[in-house]
Short mmCIF file of C-alpha atoms in Angstrom, two decimals:
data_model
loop_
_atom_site.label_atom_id
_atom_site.label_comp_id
_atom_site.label_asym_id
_atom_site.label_seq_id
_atom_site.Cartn_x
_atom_site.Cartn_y
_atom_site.Cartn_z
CA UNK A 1 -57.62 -37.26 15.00
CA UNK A 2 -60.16 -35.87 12.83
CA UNK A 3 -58.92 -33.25 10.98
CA UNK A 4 -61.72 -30.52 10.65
CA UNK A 5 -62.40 -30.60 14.55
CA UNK A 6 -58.90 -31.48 15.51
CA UNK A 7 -60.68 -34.25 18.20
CA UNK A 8 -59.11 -38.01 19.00
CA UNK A 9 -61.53 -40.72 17.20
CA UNK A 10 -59.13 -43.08 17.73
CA UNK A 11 -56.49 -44.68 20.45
CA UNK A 12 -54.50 -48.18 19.44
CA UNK A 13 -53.12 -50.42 21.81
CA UNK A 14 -49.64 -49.64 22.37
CA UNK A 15 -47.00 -51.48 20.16
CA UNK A 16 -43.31 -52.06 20.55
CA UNK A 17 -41.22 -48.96 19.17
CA UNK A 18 -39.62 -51.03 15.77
CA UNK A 19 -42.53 -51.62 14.22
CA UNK A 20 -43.20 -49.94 11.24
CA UNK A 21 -45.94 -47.62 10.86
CA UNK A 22 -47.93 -49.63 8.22
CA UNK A 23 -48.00 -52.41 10.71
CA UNK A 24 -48.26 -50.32 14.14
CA UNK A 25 -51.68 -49.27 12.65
CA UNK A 26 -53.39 -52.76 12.20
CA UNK A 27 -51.46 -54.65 15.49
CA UNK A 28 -52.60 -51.52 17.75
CA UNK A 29 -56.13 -52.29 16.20
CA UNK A 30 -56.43 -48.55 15.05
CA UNK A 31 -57.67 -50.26 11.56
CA UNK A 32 -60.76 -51.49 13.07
CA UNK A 33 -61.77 -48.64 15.23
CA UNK A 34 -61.27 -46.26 11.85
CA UNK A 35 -63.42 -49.12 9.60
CA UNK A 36 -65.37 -47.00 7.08
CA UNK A 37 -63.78 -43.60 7.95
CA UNK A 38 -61.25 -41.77 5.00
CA UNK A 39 -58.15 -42.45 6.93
CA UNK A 40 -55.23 -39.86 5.93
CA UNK A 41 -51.60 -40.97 6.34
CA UNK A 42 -47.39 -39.96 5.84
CA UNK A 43 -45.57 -41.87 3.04
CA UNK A 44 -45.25 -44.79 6.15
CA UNK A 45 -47.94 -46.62 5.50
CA UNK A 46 -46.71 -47.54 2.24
CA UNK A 47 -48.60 -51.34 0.84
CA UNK A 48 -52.11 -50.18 2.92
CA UNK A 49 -54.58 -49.77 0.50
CA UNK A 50 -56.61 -48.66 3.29
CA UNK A 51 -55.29 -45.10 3.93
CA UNK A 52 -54.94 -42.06 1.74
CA UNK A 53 -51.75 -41.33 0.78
CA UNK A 54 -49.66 -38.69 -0.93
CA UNK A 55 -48.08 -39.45 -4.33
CA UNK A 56 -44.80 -39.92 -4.53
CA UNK A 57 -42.46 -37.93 -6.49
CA UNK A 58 -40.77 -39.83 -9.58
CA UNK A 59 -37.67 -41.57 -9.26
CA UNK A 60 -34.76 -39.47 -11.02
CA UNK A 61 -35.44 -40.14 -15.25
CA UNK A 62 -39.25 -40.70 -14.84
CA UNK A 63 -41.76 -37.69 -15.93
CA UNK A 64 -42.96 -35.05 -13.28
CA UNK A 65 -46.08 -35.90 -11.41
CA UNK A 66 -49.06 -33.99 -13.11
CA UNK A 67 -49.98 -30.57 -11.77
CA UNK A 68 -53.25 -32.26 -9.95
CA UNK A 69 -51.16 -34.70 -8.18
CA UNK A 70 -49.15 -32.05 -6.95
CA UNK A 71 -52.59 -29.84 -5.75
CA UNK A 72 -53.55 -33.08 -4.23
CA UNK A 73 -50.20 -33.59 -2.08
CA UNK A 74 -50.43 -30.10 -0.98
CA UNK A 75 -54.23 -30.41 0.04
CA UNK A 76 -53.22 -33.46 1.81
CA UNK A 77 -50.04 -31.93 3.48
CA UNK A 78 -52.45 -29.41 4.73
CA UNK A 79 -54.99 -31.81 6.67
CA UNK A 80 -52.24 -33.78 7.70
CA UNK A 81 -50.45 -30.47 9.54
CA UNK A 82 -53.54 -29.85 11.59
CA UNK A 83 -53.70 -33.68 12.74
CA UNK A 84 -49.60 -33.65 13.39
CA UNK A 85 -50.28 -30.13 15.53
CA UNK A 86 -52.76 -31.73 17.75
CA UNK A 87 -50.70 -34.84 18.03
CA UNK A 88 -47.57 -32.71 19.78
CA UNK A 89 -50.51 -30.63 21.89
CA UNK A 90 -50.90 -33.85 23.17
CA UNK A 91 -47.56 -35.36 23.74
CA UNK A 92 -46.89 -32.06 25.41
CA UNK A 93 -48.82 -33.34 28.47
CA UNK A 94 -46.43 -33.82 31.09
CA UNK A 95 -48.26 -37.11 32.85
CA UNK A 96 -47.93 -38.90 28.88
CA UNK A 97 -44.06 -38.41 29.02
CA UNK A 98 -43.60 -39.61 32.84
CA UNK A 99 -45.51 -42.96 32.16
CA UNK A 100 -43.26 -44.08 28.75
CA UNK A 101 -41.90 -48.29 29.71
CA UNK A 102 -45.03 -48.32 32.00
CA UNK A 103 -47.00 -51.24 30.17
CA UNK A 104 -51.02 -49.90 29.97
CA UNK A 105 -49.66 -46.93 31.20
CA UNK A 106 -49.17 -44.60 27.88
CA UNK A 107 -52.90 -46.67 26.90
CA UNK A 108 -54.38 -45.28 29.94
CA UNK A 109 -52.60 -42.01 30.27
CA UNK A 110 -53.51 -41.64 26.37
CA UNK A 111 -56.58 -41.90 26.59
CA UNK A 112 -57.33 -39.00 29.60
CA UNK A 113 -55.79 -37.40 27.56
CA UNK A 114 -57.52 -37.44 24.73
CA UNK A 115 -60.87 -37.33 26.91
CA UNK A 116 -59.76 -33.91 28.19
CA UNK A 117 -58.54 -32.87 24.89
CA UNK A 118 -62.09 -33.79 23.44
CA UNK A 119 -63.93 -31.74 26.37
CA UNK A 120 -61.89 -28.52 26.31
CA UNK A 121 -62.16 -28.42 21.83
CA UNK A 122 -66.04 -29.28 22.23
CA UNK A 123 -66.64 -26.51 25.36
#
């Protein structure tokens, strides 16, 4: 999703549930379609130097993290919200839950959907 105008830039090929989010990203091939875009990202993709992250907070005994590192999670907590919004908006859709075990199905279903997301936000 990009942020700003909340439409779907990218759709990965779908990858079994237990993999972790870090490597969901690069086996769904989400990594290439995003090459040379500022990809945002949850604590998850921790070890991908690829993504922007937020800091993480300081294990009990260490200092604080500095006042900008804390302006900087909460800008990025901010972006992030309006990407995780118009991810449920479009798990809402009621033909992307019926087609879950289907194979292509979610790919295909995922992707109308996100083609009529992208029509109705650019109308």
């Amino acid at each position: 999703m990009d942020a700003n105008t909340r439409l779907v830039v990218a759709i990965g090929d779908p990858t079994p549930g237990n993999r972790n989010d870090c490597r969901a990203y690069t086996d769904s091939g989400v990594d290439e379609q995003c090459r040379g875009a500022k990809v945002m990202a949850d604590g998850g993709y921790q070890g991908n130097p690829e993504v922007i992250m937020p800091y993480r907070k300081p294990r009990e005994g260490q200092p604080p993290l500095p006042q900008w590192k804390e302006d900087l999670n909460t800008v990025h907590k901010s972006v992030r919200a309006r990407v995780e919004h118009a991810l449920a908006h479009m798990k809402s859709w009621n033909i992307l839950r019926n087609c879950r075990r289907k194979r292509d199905g979610v790919w295909h279903a995922t992707r109308g959907i996100a083609q009529m997301r992208n029509l109705t936000m650019t109308a």
